[in-house]
Coordinates of N, CA and C in Angstrom, one line a residue:
X9 N 52.3 25.6 -12.2 CA 51.2 25.8 -11.3 C 50.9 24.6 -10.5
X10 N 50.7 24.8 -9.2 CA 50.5 23.7 -8.3 C 49.0 23.7 -7.9
X11 N 48.4 22.5 -8.0 CA 47.0 22.4 -7.6 C 46.9 21.8 -6.2
X12 N 46.0 22.3 -5.5 CA 45.8 21.7 -4.1 C 44.9 20.5 -4.3
X13 N 45.2 19.5 -3.5 CA 44.4 18.3 -3.5 C 43.1 18.5 -2.7
X14 N 42.0 18.1 -3.3 CA 40.7 18.2 -2.6 C 40.3 16.8 -2.1
X15 N 40.0 16.7 -0.9 CA 39.6 15.4 -0.4 C 38.1 15.2 -0.7
X16 N 37.9 14.2 -1.6 CA 36.5 13.9 -2.0 C 36.1 12.5 -1.7
X17 N 36.4 12.1 -0.5 CA 36.0 10.8 -0.1 C 34.5 10.7 0.0
X18 N 33.9 9.6 -0.4 CA 32.5 9.4 -0.2 C 32.2 8.8 1.1
X19 N 31.6 9.6 2.0 CA 31.3 9.1 3.3 C 30.1 8.1 3.3
X20 N 29.9 7.4 4.3 CA 28.8 6.5 4.5 C 27.5 7.3 4.5
X21 N 27.5 8.4 5.1 CA 26.3 9.3 5.2 C 25.9 9.8 3.8
X22 N 26.9 10.2 3.0 CA 26.6 10.7 1.7 C 26.0 9.6 0.8
X23 N 26.6 8.4 0.9 CA 26.1 7.3 0.1 C 24.7 6.9 0.5
X24 N 24.4 6.9 1.8 CA 23.1 6.7 2.3 C 22.1 7.7 1.8
X25 N 22.4 8.9 1.9 CA 21.4 10.0 1.5 C 21.2 10.0 0.0
X26 N 22.3 10.0 -0.7 CA 22.3 10.1 -2.2 C 21.8 8.9 -2.9
X27 N 22.4 7.8 -2.6 CA 22.2 6.6 -3.4 C 21.2 5.6 -2.8
X28 N 21.2 5.4 -1.5 CA 20.2 4.5 -0.9 C 18.8 5.2 -0.8
X29 N 18.8 6.5 -0.4 CA 17.5 7.2 -0.2 C 17.1 8.0 -1.5
X30 N 18.1 8.3 -2.3 CA 17.8 9.1 -3.5 C 17.4 10.5 -3.3
X31 N 17.9 11.1 -2.2 CA 17.5 12.4 -1.8 C 18.6 13.4 -2.1
X32 N 18.2 14.6 -2.6 CA 19.2 15.7 -2.8 C 19.4 16.3 -1.4
X33 N 20.4 17.2 -1.3 CA 20.6 17.9 -0.1 C 19.4 18.8 0.3
X34 N 18.8 19.4 -0.7 CA 17.7 20.3 -0.5 C 16.5 19.5 0.0
X35 N 16.2 18.4 -0.6 CA 15.1 17.5 -0.3 C 15.3 17.0 1.2
X36 N 16.5 16.6 1.5 CA 16.8 16.0 2.8 C 16.6 17.1 3.9
X37 N 17.1 18.3 3.6 CA 16.9 19.4 4.5 C 15.4 19.7 4.8
X38 N 14.6 19.7 3.7 CA 13.2 20.0 3.9 C 12.5 18.8 4.7
X39 N 12.8 17.6 4.3 CA 12.3 16.4 5.0 C 12.6 16.4 6.5
X40 N 13.8 16.8 6.8 CA 14.2 16.7 8.2 C 14.1 18.0 9.0
X41 N 13.6 19.0 8.4 CA 13.4 20.4 9.0 C 14.8 20.9 9.4
X42 N 15.8 20.8 8.5 CA 17.1 21.3 8.8 C 17.5 22.2 7.6
X43 N 18.7 22.8 7.7 CA 19.1 23.6 6.5 C 20.2 22.8 5.7
X44 N 20.4 23.3 4.5 CA 21.3 22.5 3.6 C 22.7 22.4 4.2
X45 N 23.2 23.4 4.9 CA 24.5 23.3 5.5 C 24.6 22.2 6.5
X46 N 23.6 21.9 7.2 CA 23.6 20.8 8.2 C 23.7 19.5 7.4
X47 N 23.0 19.4 6.3 CA 23.0 18.2 5.5 C 24.4 18.0 4.9
X48 N 25.0 19.1 4.5 CA 26.4 19.1 4.0 C 27.4 18.5 5.1
X49 N 27.2 18.9 6.3 CA 28.0 18.4 7.4 C 27.8 16.9 7.6
X50 N 26.5 16.5 7.5 CA 26.3 15.0 7.5 C 27.1 14.3 6.4
X51 N 27.0 14.9 5.2 CA 27.7 14.3 4.1 C 29.2 14.1 4.3
X52 N 29.7 15.0 5.1 CA 31.2 15.0 5.4 C 31.5 14.1 6.6
X53 N 30.5 13.5 7.2 CA 30.8 12.6 8.3 C 30.1 12.9 9.6
X54 N 29.6 14.0 9.8 CA 28.9 14.3 11.1 C 27.7 13.4 11.2
X55 N 27.4 12.9 12.4 CA 26.4 11.9 12.7 C 25.0 12.5 12.3
X56 N 24.2 11.7 11.5 CA 22.9 12.0 11.2 C 22.0 11.6 12.4
X57 N 21.2 12.5 12.9 CA 20.3 12.1 14.0 C 19.4 10.9 13.7
X58 N 19.2 10.0 14.6 CA 18.4 8.8 14.3 C 17.0 9.1 13.7
X59 N 16.4 10.2 14.2 CA 15.1 10.5 13.7 C 15.1 11.0 12.3
X60 N 16.2 11.6 11.9 CA 16.3 12.1 10.5 C 16.6 10.9 9.6
X61 N 17.5 10.0 10.1 CA 17.8 8.8 9.3 C 16.6 8.0 9.1
X62 N 15.7 7.9 10.1 CA 14.5 7.1 10.0 C 13.5 7.8 9.0
X63 N 13.4 9.1 9.0 CA 12.6 9.8 8.1 C 13.0 9.6 6.7
X64 N 14.3 9.6 6.5 CA 14.9 9.4 5.1 C 14.6 8.0 4.6
X65 N 14.7 7.0 5.5 CA 14.4 5.6 5.1 C 12.9 5.4 4.8
X66 N 12.1 6.0 5.7 CA 10.6 5.9 5.5 C 10.3 6.6 4.2
X67 N 10.8 7.8 3.9 CA 10.5 8.5 2.7 C 10.8 7.7 1.4
X68 N 11.9 7.0 1.5 CA 12.3 6.1 0.4 C 11.5 4.8 0.3
X69 N 10.8 4.5 1.4 CA 10.1 3.3 1.5 C 10.9 2.1 2.0
X70 N 12.0 2.4 2.6 CA 12.9 1.4 3.0 C 12.6 0.8 4.4
X71 N 11.7 1.6 5.1 CA 11.5 1.2 6.5 C 10.0 1.4 6.9
X72 N 9.1 0.6 6.4 CA 7.7 0.6 6.8 C 7.5 -0.1 8.2
X73 N 8.4 -1.0 8.5 CA 8.3 -1.7 9.8 C 8.4 -0.8 11.0
X74 N 9.0 0.4 10.8 CA 9.2 1.3 11.9 C 7.8 1.9 12.3
X75 N 6.9 1.9 11.4 CA 5.6 2.4 11.6 C 4.8 1.4 12.5
X76 N 4.9 0.1 12.2 CA 4.3 -1.0 13.0 C 4.9 -2.3 12.5
X77 N 5.1 -3.2 13.5 CA 5.8 -4.5 13.1 C 5.0 -5.3 12.1
X78 N 3.7 -5.0 12.0 CA 2.9 -5.8 11.0 C 3.4 -5.5 9.6
X79 N 4.1 -4.4 9.4 CA 4.6 -4.0 8.0 C 6.0 -4.6 7.8
X80 N 6.5 -5.5 8.6 CA 7.8 -6.2 8.4 C 7.8 -6.9 7.0
X81 N 8.8 -6.6 6.2 CA 8.9 -7.2 4.9 C 8.2 -6.4 3.8
X82 N 7.6 -5.3 4.1 CA 6.9 -4.5 3.1 C 7.7 -3.2 2.9
X83 N 7.7 -2.7 1.7 CA 8.4 -1.5 1.3 C 7.6 -0.8 0.1
X84 N 7.9 0.4 -0.1 CA 7.3 1.1 -1.3 C 8.4 1.2 -2.4
X85 N 8.1 0.7 -3.5 CA 9.0 0.7 -4.7 C 8.2 1.3 -5.9
X86 N 8.7 2.4 -6.4 CA 8.1 3.1 -7.6 C 6.6 3.3 -7.3
X87 N 6.2 3.7 -6.1 CA 4.9 4.0 -5.9 C 4.0 2.9 -5.6
X88 N 4.5 1.6 -5.5 CA 3.8 0.4 -5.2 C 4.2 -0.1 -3.9
X89 N 3.2 -0.7 -3.2 CA 3.4 -1.3 -1.9 C 3.8 -2.8 -2.2
X90 N 5.0 -3.2 -1.8 CA 5.6 -4.5 -2.2 C 6.0 -5.3 -1.0
X91 N 5.9 -6.6 -1.0 CA 6.4 -7.4 0.1 C 7.5 -8.3 -0.4
X92 N 8.1 -9.0 0.5 CA 9.2 -9.9 0.2 C 8.7 -11.1 -0.7
X93 N 7.5 -11.4 -0.7 CA 6.9 -12.5 -1.6 C 6.7 -12.1 -3.0
X94 N 7.0 -10.9 -3.4 CA 6.8 -10.5 -4.8 C 5.5 -9.8 -5.1
X95 N 4.6 -9.7 -4.1 CA 3.3 -9.0 -4.3 C 3.5 -7.5 -4.4
X96 N 2.9 -6.9 -5.4 CA 3.0 -5.4 -5.6 C 1.6 -4.9 -5.7
X97 N 1.2 -3.9 -5.0 CA -0.1 -3.3 -5.0 C -0.1 -1.8 -5.2
X98 N -0.9 -1.3 -6.1 CA -1.0 0.1 -6.4 C -2.1 0.6 -5.4
X99 N -2.1 1.9 -5.1 CA -3.1 2.5 -4.2 C -4.5 2.2 -4.7
X100 N -4.7 2.1 -6.0 CA -6.1 1.8 -6.5 C -6.5 0.4 -6.1
X101 N -5.5 -0.5 -6.2 CA -5.8 -1.9 -5.9 C -6.1 -2.1 -4.4
X102 N -5.4 -1.4 -3.6 CA -5.6 -1.4 -2.2 C -7.0 -0.9 -1.8
X103 N -7.4 0.2 -2.4 CA -8.7 0.8 -2.2 C -9.8 -0.1 -2.7
X104 N -9.6 -0.7 -3.8 CA -10.6 -1.6 -4.4 C -10.8 -2.9 -3.5
X105 N -9.7 -3.4 -3.0 CA -9.7 -4.5 -2.1 C -10.5 -4.2 -0.8
X106 N -10.2 -3.0 -0.3 CA -10.8 -2.6 0.9 C -12.3 -2.4 0.7
X107 N -12.7 -1.8 -0.4 CA -14.1 -1.6 -0.8 C -14.8 -3.0 -0.9
X108 N -14.2 -3.9 -1.5 CA -14.8 -5.3 -1.6 C -15.0 -5.9 -0.3
X109 N -14.0 -5.8 0.6 CA -14.2 -6.3 1.9 C -15.3 -5.7 2.7
X110 N -15.5 -4.4 2.5 CA -16.5 -3.6 3.3 C -17.9 -4.0 2.8
X111 N -18.1 -4.2 1.5 CA -19.4 -4.5 1.0 C -19.8 -6.0 1.0
X112 N -18.9 -6.8 1.4 CA -19.2 -8.2 1.3 C -19.6 -8.9 2.6
X113 N -20.3 -9.9 2.6 CA -20.5 -10.8 3.7 C -20.1 -12.2 3.3
X114 N -20.0 -13.1 4.3 CA -19.6 -14.4 4.1 C -20.5 -15.1 3.1
X115 N -21.8 -14.7 3.1 CA -22.7 -15.4 2.1 C -22.6 -14.9 0.7
X116 N -21.8 -13.9 0.5 CA -21.6 -13.3 -0.8 C -20.3 -13.9 -1.5
X117 N -19.9 -15.1 -1.2 CA -18.7 -15.7 -1.8 C -18.8 -15.8 -3.3
X118 N -19.9 -16.2 -3.8 CA -20.0 -16.3 -5.3 C -19.9 -14.9 -5.9
X119 N -20.5 -13.9 -5.3 CA -20.4 -12.6 -5.9 C -19.0 -12.1 -5.9
X120 N -18.3 -12.3 -4.8 CA -16.9 -12.0 -4.7 C -16.0 -12.6 -5.8
X121 N -16.2 -13.9 -6.0 CA -15.5 -14.6 -7.0 C -15.7 -14.0 -8.4
X122 N -17.0 -13.7 -8.7 CA -17.3 -13.1 -10.0 C -16.7 -11.7 -10.1
X123 N -16.7 -10.9 -9.0 CA -16.1 -9.6 -9.1 C -14.6 -9.7 -9.3
X124 N -14.0 -10.6 -8.6 CA -12.5 -10.8 -8.7 C -12.2 -11.2 -10.1
X125 N -13.0 -12.2 -10.6 CA -12.7 -12.6 -12.0 C -12.9 -11.5 -13.0
X126 N -13.9 -10.7 -12.8 CA -14.1 -9.5 -13.7 C -12.9 -8.5 -13.6
X127 N -12.5 -8.3 -12.4 CA -11.4 -7.4 -12.1 C -10.1 -7.9 -12.8
X128 N -9.9 -9.2 -12.8 CA -8.7 -9.7 -13.5 C -8.8 -9.6 -15.0
X129 N -10.0 -9.8 -15.5 CA -10.2 -9.6 -17.0 C -9.9 -8.2 -17.3
X130 N -10.5 -7.2 -16.6 CA -10.3 -5.8 -16.8 C -8.8 -5.4 -16.7
X131 N -8.2 -6.0 -15.7 CA -6.7 -5.7 -15.5 C -5.9 -6.2 -16.7
X132 N -6.3 -7.3 -17.3 CA -5.5 -7.8 -18.4 C -5.7 -6.9 -19.7
X133 N -6.8 -6.2 -19.7 CA -7.1 -5.3 -20.9 C -6.3 -4.1 -20.8
X134 N -5.9 -3.7 -19.6 CA -5.1 -2.4 -19.4 C -3.7 -2.7 -19.7

């Protein structure tokens, strides 16, 4: 019995979609408003449109700087907003920080310090 050889080379597009972005064919198709057969063609080497590639990178959190240059060095990792300096923020932390900025005035420096100190104590208990 003779078996035909199947070409199973891993293309750059397949690697990008599957391993860099962590997307299934179905998820990619839905994200890019395409069908699964189009994604299959990309996996085999057909060019991924730049807007779809960007959506995939943004979805994975690899490209926040495409939204605005002020996000340069920031990405989303496991649901946290992270920067190159090692700072990681949860959505709750961002909202809390924003709320603190909204309710404070420059004369409230002592109150801010007490609130931050209490927040750190509470954080260590969790």
